[in-house]
Coordinates of C-alpha atoms in Angstrom, one line a residue:
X1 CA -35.6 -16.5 32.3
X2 CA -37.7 -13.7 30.8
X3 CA -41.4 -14.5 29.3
X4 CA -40.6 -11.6 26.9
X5 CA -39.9 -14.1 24.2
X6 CA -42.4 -16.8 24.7
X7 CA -45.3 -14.0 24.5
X8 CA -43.5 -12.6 21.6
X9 CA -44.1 -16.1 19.6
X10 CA -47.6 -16.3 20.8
X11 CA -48.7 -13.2 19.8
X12 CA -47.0 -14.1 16.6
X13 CA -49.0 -17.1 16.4
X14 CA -52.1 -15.1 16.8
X15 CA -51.3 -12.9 14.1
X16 CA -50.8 -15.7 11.2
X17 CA -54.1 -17.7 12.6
X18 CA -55.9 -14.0 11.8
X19 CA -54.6 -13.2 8.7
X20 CA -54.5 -16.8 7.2
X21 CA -58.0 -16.4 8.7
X22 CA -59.3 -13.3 7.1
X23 CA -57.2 -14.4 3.4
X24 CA -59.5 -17.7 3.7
X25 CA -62.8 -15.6 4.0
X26 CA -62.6 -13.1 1.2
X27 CA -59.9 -10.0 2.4
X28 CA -61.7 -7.9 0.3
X29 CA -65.1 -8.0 1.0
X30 CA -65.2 -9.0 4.5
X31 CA -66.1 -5.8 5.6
X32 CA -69.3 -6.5 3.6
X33 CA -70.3 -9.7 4.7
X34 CA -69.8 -11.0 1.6
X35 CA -67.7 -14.0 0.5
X36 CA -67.1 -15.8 -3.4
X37 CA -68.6 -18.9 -3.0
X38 CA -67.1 -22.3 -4.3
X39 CA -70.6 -21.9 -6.8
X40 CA -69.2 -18.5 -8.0
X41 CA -72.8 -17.1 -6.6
X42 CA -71.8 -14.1 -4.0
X43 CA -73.3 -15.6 -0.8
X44 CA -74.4 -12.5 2.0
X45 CA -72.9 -13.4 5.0
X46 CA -74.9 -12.4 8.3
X47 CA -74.1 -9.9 10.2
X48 CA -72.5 -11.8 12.7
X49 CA -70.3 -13.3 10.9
X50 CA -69.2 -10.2 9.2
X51 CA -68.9 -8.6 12.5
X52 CA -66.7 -12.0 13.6
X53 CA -64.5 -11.4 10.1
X54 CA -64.0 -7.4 11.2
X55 CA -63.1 -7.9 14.8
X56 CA -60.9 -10.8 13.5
X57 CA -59.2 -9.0 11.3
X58 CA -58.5 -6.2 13.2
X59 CA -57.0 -8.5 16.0
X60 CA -55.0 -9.9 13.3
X61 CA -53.4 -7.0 12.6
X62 CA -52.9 -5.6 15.8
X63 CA -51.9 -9.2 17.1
X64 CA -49.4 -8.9 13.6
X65 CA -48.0 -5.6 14.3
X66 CA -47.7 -6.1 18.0
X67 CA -46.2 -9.4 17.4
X68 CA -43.7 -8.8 14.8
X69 CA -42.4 -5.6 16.8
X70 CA -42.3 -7.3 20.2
X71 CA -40.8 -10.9 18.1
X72 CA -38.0 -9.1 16.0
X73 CA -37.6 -7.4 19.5
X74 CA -37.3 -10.6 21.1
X75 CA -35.6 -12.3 18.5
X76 CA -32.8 -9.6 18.7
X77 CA -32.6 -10.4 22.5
X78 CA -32.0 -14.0 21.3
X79 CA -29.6 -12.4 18.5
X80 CA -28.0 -9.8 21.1
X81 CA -27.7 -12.3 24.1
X82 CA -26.1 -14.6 21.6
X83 CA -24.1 -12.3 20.1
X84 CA -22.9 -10.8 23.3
X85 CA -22.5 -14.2 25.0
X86 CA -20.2 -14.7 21.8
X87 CA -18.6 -11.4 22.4
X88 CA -17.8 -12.0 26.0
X89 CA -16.2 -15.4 25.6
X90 CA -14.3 -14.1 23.0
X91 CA -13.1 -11.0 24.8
X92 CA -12.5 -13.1 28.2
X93 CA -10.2 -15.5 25.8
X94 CA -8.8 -12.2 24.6
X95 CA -8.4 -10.8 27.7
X96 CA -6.7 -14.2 29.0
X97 CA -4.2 -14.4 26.4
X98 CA -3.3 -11.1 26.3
X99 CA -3.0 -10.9 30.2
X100 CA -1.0 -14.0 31.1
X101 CA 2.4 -13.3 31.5
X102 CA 3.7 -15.8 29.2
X103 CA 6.3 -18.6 31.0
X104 CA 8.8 -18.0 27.7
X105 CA 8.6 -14.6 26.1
X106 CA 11.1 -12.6 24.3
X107 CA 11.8 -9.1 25.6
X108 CA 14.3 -7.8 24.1
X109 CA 15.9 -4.3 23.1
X110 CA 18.4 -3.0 20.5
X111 CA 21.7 -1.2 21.4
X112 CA 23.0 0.0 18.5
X113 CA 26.6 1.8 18.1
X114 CA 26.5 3.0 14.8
X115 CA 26.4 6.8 15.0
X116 CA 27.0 6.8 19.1
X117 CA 29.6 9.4 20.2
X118 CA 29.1 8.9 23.6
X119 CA 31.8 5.7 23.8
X120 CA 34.1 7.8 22.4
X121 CA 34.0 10.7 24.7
X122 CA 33.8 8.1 27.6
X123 CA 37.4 6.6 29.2
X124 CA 37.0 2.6 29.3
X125 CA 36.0 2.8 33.0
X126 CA 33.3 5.0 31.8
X127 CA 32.1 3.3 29.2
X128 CA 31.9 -0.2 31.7
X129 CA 29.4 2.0 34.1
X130 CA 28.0 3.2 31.5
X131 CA 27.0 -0.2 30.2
X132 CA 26.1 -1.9 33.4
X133 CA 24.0 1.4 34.1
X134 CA 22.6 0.5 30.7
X135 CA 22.0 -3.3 31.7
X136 CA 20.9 -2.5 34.7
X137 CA 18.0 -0.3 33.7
X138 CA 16.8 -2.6 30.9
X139 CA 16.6 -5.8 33.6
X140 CA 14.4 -3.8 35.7
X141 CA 12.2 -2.7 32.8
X142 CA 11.5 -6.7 32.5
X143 CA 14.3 -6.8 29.3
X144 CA 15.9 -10.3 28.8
X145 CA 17.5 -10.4 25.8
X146 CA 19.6 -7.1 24.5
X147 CA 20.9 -7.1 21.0
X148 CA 24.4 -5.3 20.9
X149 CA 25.5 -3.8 17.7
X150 CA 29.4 -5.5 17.3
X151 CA 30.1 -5.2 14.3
X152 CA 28.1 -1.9 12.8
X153 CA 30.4 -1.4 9.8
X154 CA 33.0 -4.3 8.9
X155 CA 34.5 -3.5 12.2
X156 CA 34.4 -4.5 15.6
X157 CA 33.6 -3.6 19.5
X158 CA 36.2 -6.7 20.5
X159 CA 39.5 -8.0 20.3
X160 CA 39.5 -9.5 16.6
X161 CA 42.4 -10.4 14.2
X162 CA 40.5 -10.2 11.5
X163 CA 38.6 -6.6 11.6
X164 CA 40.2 -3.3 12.9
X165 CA 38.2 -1.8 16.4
X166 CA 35.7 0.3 15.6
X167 CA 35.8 4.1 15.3
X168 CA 32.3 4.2 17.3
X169 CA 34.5 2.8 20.4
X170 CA 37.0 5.0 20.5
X171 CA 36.5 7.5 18.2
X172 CA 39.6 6.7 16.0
X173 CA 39.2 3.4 13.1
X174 CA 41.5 0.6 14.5
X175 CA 42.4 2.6 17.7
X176 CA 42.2 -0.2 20.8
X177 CA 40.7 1.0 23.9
X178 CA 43.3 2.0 26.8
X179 CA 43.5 0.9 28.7
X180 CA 42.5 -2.6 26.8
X181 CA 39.4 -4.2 28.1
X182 CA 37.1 -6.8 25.9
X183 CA 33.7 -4.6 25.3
X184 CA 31.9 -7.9 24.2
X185 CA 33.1 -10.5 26.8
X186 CA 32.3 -7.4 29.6
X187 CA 28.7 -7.0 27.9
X188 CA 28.3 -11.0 28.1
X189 CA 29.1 -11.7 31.9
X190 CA 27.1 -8.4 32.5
X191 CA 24.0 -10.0 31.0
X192 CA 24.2 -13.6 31.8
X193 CA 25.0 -12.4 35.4
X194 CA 21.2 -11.5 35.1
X195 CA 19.7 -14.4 33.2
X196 CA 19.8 -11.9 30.3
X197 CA 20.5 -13.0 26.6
X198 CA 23.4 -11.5 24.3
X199 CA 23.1 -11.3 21.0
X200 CA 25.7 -10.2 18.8
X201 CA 24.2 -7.6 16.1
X202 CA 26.3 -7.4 13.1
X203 CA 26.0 -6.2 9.6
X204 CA 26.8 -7.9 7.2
X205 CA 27.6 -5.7 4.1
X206 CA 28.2 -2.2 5.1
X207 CA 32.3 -1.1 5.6
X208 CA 31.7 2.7 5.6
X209 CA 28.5 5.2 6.1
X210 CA 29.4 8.1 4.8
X211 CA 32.3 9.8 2.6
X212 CA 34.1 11.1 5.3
X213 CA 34.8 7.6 7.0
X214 CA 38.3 6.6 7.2
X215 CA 39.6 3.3 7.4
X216 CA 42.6 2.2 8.7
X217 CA 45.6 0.3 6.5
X218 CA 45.1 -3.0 8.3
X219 CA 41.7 -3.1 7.1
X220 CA 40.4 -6.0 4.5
X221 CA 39.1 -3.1 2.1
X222 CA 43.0 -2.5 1.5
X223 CA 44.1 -5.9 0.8
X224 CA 41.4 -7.2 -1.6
X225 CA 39.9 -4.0 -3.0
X226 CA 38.0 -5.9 -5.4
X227 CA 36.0 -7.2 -2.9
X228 CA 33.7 -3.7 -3.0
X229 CA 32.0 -1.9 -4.5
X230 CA 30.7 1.9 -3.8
X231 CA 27.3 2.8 -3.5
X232 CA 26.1 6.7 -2.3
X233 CA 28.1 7.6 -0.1
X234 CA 28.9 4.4 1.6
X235 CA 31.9 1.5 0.4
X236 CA 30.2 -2.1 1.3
X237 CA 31.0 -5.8 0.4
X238 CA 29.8 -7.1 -3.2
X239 CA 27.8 -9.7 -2.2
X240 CA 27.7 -11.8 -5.7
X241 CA 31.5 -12.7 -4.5
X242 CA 31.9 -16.2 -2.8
X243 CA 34.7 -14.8 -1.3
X244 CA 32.8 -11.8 0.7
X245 CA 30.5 -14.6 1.9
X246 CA 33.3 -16.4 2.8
X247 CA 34.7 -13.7 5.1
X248 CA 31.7 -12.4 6.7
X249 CA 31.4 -16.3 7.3
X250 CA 34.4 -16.5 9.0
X251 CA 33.8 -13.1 11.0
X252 CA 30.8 -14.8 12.1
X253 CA 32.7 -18.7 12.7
X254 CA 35.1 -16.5 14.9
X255 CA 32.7 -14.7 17.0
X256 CA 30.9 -18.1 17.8
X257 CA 34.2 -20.3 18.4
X258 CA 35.3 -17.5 21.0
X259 CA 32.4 -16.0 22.6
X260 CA 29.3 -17.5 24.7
X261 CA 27.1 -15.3 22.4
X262 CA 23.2 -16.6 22.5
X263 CA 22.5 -15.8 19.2
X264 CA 24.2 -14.2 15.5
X265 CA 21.4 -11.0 15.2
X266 CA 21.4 -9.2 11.3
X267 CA 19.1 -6.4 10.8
X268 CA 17.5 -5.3 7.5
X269 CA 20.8 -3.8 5.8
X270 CA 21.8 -6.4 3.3
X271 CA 21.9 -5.0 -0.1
X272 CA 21.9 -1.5 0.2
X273 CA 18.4 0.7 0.3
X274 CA 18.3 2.6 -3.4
X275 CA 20.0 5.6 -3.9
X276 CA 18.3 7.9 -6.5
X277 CA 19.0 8.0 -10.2
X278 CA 21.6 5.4 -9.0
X279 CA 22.4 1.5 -10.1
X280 CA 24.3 -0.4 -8.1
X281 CA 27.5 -1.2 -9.3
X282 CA 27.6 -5.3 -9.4
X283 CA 27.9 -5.7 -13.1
X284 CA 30.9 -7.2 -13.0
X285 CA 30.2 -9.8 -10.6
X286 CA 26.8 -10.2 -12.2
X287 CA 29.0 -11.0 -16.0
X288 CA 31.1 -13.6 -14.0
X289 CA 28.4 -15.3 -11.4
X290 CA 25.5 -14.4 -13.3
X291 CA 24.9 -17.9 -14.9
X292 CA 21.8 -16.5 -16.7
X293 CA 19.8 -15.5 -14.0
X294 CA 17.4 -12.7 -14.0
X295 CA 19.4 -9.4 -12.6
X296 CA 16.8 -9.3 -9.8
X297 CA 16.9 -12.6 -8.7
X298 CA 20.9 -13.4 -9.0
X299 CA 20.6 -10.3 -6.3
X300 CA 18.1 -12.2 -4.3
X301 CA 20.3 -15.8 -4.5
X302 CA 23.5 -14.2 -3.5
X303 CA 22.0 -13.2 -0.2
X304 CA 20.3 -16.2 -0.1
X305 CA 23.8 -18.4 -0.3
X306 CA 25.0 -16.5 2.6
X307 CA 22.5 -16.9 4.9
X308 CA 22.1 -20.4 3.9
X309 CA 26.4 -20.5 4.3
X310 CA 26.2 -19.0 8.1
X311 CA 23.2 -21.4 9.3
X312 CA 25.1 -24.5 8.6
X313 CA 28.8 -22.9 9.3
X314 CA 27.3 -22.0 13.1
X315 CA 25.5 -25.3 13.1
X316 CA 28.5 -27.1 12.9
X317 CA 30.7 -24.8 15.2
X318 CA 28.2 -24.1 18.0
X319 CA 24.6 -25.7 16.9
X320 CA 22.8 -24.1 20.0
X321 CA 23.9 -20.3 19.3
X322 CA 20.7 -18.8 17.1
X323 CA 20.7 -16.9 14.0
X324 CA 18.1 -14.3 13.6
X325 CA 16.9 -11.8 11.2
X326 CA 15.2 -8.5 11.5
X327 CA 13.8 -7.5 8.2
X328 CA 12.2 -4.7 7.1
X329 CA 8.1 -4.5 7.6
X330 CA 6.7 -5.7 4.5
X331 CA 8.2 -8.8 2.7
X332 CA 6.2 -8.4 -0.5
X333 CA 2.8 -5.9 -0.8
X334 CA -0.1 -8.3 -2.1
X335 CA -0.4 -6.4 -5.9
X336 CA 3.0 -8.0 -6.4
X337 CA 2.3 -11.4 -5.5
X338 CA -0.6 -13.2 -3.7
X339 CA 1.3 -14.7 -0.2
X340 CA 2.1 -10.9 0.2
X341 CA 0.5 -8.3 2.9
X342 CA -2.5 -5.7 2.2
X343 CA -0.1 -3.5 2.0
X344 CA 1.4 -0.5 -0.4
X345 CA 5.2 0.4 1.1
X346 CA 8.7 -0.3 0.1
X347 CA 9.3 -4.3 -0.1
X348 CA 12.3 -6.5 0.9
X349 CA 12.3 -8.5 -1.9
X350 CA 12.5 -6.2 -4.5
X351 CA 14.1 -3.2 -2.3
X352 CA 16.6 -4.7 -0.1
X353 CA 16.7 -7.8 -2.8
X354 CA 15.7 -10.4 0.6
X355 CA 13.5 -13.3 0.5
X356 CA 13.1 -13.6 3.9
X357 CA 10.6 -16.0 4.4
X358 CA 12.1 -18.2 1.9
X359 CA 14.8 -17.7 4.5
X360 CA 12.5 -18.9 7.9
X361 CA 11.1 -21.9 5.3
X362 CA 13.9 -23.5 4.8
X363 CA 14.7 -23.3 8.2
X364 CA 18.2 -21.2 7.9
X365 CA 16.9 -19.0 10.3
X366 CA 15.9 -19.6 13.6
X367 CA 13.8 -16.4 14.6
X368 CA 12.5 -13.4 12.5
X369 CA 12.1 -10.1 14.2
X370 CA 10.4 -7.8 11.8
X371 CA 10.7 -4.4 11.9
X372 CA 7.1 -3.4 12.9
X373 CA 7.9 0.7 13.6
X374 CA 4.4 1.9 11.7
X375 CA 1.1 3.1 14.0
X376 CA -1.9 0.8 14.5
X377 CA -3.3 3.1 11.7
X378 CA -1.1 3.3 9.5
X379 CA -2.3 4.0 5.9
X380 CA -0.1 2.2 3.4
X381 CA 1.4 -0.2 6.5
X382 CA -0.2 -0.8 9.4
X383 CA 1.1 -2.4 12.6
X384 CA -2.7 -3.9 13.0
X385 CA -2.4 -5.6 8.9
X386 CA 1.4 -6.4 9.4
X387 CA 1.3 -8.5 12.8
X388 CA -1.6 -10.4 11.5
X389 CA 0.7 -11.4 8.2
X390 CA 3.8 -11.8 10.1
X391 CA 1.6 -14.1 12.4
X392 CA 0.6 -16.5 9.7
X393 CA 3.9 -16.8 7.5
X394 CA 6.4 -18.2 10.5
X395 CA 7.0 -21.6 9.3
X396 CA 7.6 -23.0 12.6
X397 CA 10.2 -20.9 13.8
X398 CA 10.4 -18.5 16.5
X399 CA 8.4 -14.6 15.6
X400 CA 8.9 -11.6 17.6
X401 CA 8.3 -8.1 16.6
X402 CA 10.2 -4.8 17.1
X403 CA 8.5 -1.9 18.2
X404 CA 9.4 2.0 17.9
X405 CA 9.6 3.2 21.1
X406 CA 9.5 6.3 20.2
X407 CA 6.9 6.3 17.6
X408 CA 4.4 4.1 20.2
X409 CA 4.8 5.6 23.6
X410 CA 3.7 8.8 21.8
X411 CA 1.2 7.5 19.5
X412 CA -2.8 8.3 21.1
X413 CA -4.3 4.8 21.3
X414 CA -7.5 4.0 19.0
X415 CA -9.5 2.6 21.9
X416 CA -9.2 2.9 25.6
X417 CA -5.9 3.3 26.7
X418 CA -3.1 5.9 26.7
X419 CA -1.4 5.4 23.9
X420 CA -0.5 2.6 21.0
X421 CA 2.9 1.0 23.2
X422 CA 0.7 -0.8 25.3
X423 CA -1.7 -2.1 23.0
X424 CA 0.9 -3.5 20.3
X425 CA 2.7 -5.4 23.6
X426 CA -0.3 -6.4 24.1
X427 CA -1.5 -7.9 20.5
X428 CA 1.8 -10.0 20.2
X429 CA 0.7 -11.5 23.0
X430 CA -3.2 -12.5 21.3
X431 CA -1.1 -13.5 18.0
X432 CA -1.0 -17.2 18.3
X433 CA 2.6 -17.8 16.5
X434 CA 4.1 -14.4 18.0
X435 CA 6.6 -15.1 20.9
X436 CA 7.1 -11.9 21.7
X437 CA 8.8 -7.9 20.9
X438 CA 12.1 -6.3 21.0
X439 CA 12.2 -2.4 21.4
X440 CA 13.9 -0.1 19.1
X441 CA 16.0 1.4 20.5
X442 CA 16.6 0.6 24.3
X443 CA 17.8 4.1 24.7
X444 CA 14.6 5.5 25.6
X445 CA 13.8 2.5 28.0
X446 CA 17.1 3.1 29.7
X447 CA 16.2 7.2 29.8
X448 CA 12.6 6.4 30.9
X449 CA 11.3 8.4 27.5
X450 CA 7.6 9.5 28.1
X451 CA 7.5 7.1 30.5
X452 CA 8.5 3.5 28.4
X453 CA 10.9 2.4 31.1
X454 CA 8.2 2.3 33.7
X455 CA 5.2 1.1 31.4
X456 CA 7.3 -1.5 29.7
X457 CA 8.5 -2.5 34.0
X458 CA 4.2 -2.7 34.2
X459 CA 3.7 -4.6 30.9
X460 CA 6.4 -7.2 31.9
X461 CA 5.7 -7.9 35.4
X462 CA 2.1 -7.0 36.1
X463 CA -1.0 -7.9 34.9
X464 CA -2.4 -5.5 32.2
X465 CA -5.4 -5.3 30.7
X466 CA -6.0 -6.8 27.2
X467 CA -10.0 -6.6 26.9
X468 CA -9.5 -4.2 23.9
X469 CA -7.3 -6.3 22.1
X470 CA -10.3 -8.0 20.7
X471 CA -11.7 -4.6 18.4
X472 CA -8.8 -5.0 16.2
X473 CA -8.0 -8.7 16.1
X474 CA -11.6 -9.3 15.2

């Protein structure tokens, strides 16, 4: 060990014994020889003396000076080496978490439909190599869980008696494929065949995206047109009607009772997002369910009632298949209420009108998969404020976050690294309550965009480094 300090505190020592020394004799006129007597006469001191007062005062200063600057010295070592000690064993831990390939972790990635032409243009055998080509790629990027959009817009990507095919499939509303295959039950045995989850994405609300969307005569818009309501360009399900709930219910209860599906999967489309200078049109099933309730929060309810509806509907029919959720980013910004993220962006509650964590706290859901598609930096929203919030409000149930491919394999890093994919892979993983990410969308994984295909193969089955995970969890 270093002497440094130990000759730092004597030389402190020596520097209060001189001063306290030369206060106790008269500071002012030791120089003199002179010192107030207890008498009050002025006694001359001898030469000696005063000579014994100089040279001790001018080693106490020295001694002061030398031992303050050579003690806070010292004490910073103790400080530093403390303080780095601290540093490193919280680093190491860092490092640790962030490194160990975790023995249950979700790694999953979103296959949407909506918007796809590519099925369309493809013949069924196509669209099977296609798929397994897709599957394929995603297993050896270290995937095991893909999220396939089934049902983008009150439609469906399988065999159903109660919704028409989907245009997105085939290219034409209610059009089967030919020859007829089962897209779903094919996707299924494609991923468990590789230990791969399948979870059925559906939305819940939406029946058309734009104007120009036709629907065909079979479809439930034509048989109870009083079920909808239109919004912008887009016709969806009013969802302050018990009996939309009670469909999309049973859309749900009929997936489950005929498919091995892992988990129900909803993204953040529940009411619609606002259209400018445009209200949506739900007063009439406000004036008739309404019972007095704030417009806001009879909004918030009805959404409520059907999430509540589907977790005990699937509990009863298959009580192992999941329900998840994957909201938008921010559940509430803290200037509108306390619980809330340090945050200033668009909010579910008020926006999309969804309480999600009243959702995951009453236990209707079983995982939350948050939408986290904003940089490390972010000014109003940032990844590094979100996944700390997100973190703390799980309420027991199972976290993962989704991550922008796009945006992250392209976004420079903040500290040492390449770029921000990497490091938000590797935060989840610090985040005590966070059991893993899902990538938006798996496109890019499957084309090896920038490289995310390979790095996310390195991030799932190799070791990475997580020491500068620390400088932003700290």
């Amino acid at each position: 060990m270093s002497m440094g300090p130990y000759i730092a505190l004597i030389l402190l020592m020596a520097a209060i014994f001189g001063l306290c020394f030369l206060v106790d004799k008269g500071f002012t006129k030791l120089f003199r020889g002179t010192v107030q007597h207890q008498s009050g006469k002025s006694v001359r001191l001898s030469k000696r003396y005063g000579s014994i007062g100089a040279i001790m005062f001018a080693l106490g200063v020295a001694a002061a000076f030398m031992g303050m600057g050579v003690g806070m010295n010292a004490a910073g070592g103790f400080m530093s080496s403390a303080s780095a000690a601290n540093m490193q064993q919280m680093q190491m831990q860092a490092q640790a978490q962030a490194q160990q390939h975790p023995k249950r972790e979700f790694r999953g990635a979103w296959i949407h439909t909506v918007h796809q032409k590519q099925y369309a243009a493809m013949t069924s055998e196509q669209t099977q190599a296609y798929l397994v080509n897709m599957v394929d790629s995603l297993e050896m990027a270290g995937i095991n869980a893909i999220l396939w959009q089934i049902r983008p817009s009150a439609d469906a990507l399988y065999p159903s008696e109660l919704e028409p095919w989907s245009r997105y499939l085939t290219g034409t509303a209610g059009k089967a494929p030919d020859p007829m295959w089962d897209p779903l039950q094919f996707m299924i045995d494609e991923c468990h065949k590789r230990n791969i989850e399948l979870h059925a994405w559906i939305n819940p609300y939406r029946v058309t995206t734009v104007k120009t969307d036709e629907l065909p005569e079979n479809h439930i818009y034509y048989k109870h047109p009083e079920w909808f309501v239109r919004y912008g360009q887009q016709i969806l399900f009013d969802p302050g009607l018990p009996e939309c709930r009670d469909f999309i219910t049973e859309v749900v209860r009929d997936i489950v009772t005929r498919y091995d599906v892992d988990a129900i999967h909803m993204d953040d489309y529940f009411y619609p997002y606002p259209v400018k200078d445009e209200e949506f049109p739900d007063e009439k099933s406000y004036a008739k369910y309404g019972n007095g309730m704030k417009l806001d929060d009879w909004r918030r309810h009805n959404v409520d009632l059907l999430i509540e509806q589907l977790h005990y509907d699937m509990r009863a029919t298959k009580p192992w298949v999941r329900l998840g959720i994957s909201p938008f980013c921010v559940w509430r910004n803290q200037k509108n209420d306390p619980r809330g993220s340090r945050t200033n962006a668009f909010e579910n509650y008020s926006g999309l009108f969804s309480d999600v964590i009243l959702w995951t706290e009453k236990g209707w859901v079983d995982y939350m998969l948050p939408q986290l598609y904003l940089r490390l930096d972010h000014k109003t929203a940032s990844y590094d404020i979100l996944a700390r919030w997100w973190n703390e409000n799980t309420f027991g149930r199972h976290m993962y976050y989704g991550l922008s491919v796009n945006s992250a394999i392209k976004a420079p890093d903040l500290c040492e690294g390449t770029n921000q994919f990497t490091r938000m892979i590797e935060m989840s993983r610090y985040l005590d309550n966070v059991h893993g990410t899902c990538m938006w969308p798996a496109y890019p994984i499957v084309s090896n965009y920038n490289g995310a295909g390979d790095e996310g193969s390195d991030l799932y089955f190799n070791v990475t480094d997580g020491t500068n995970v620390y400088q932003f969890l700290v």
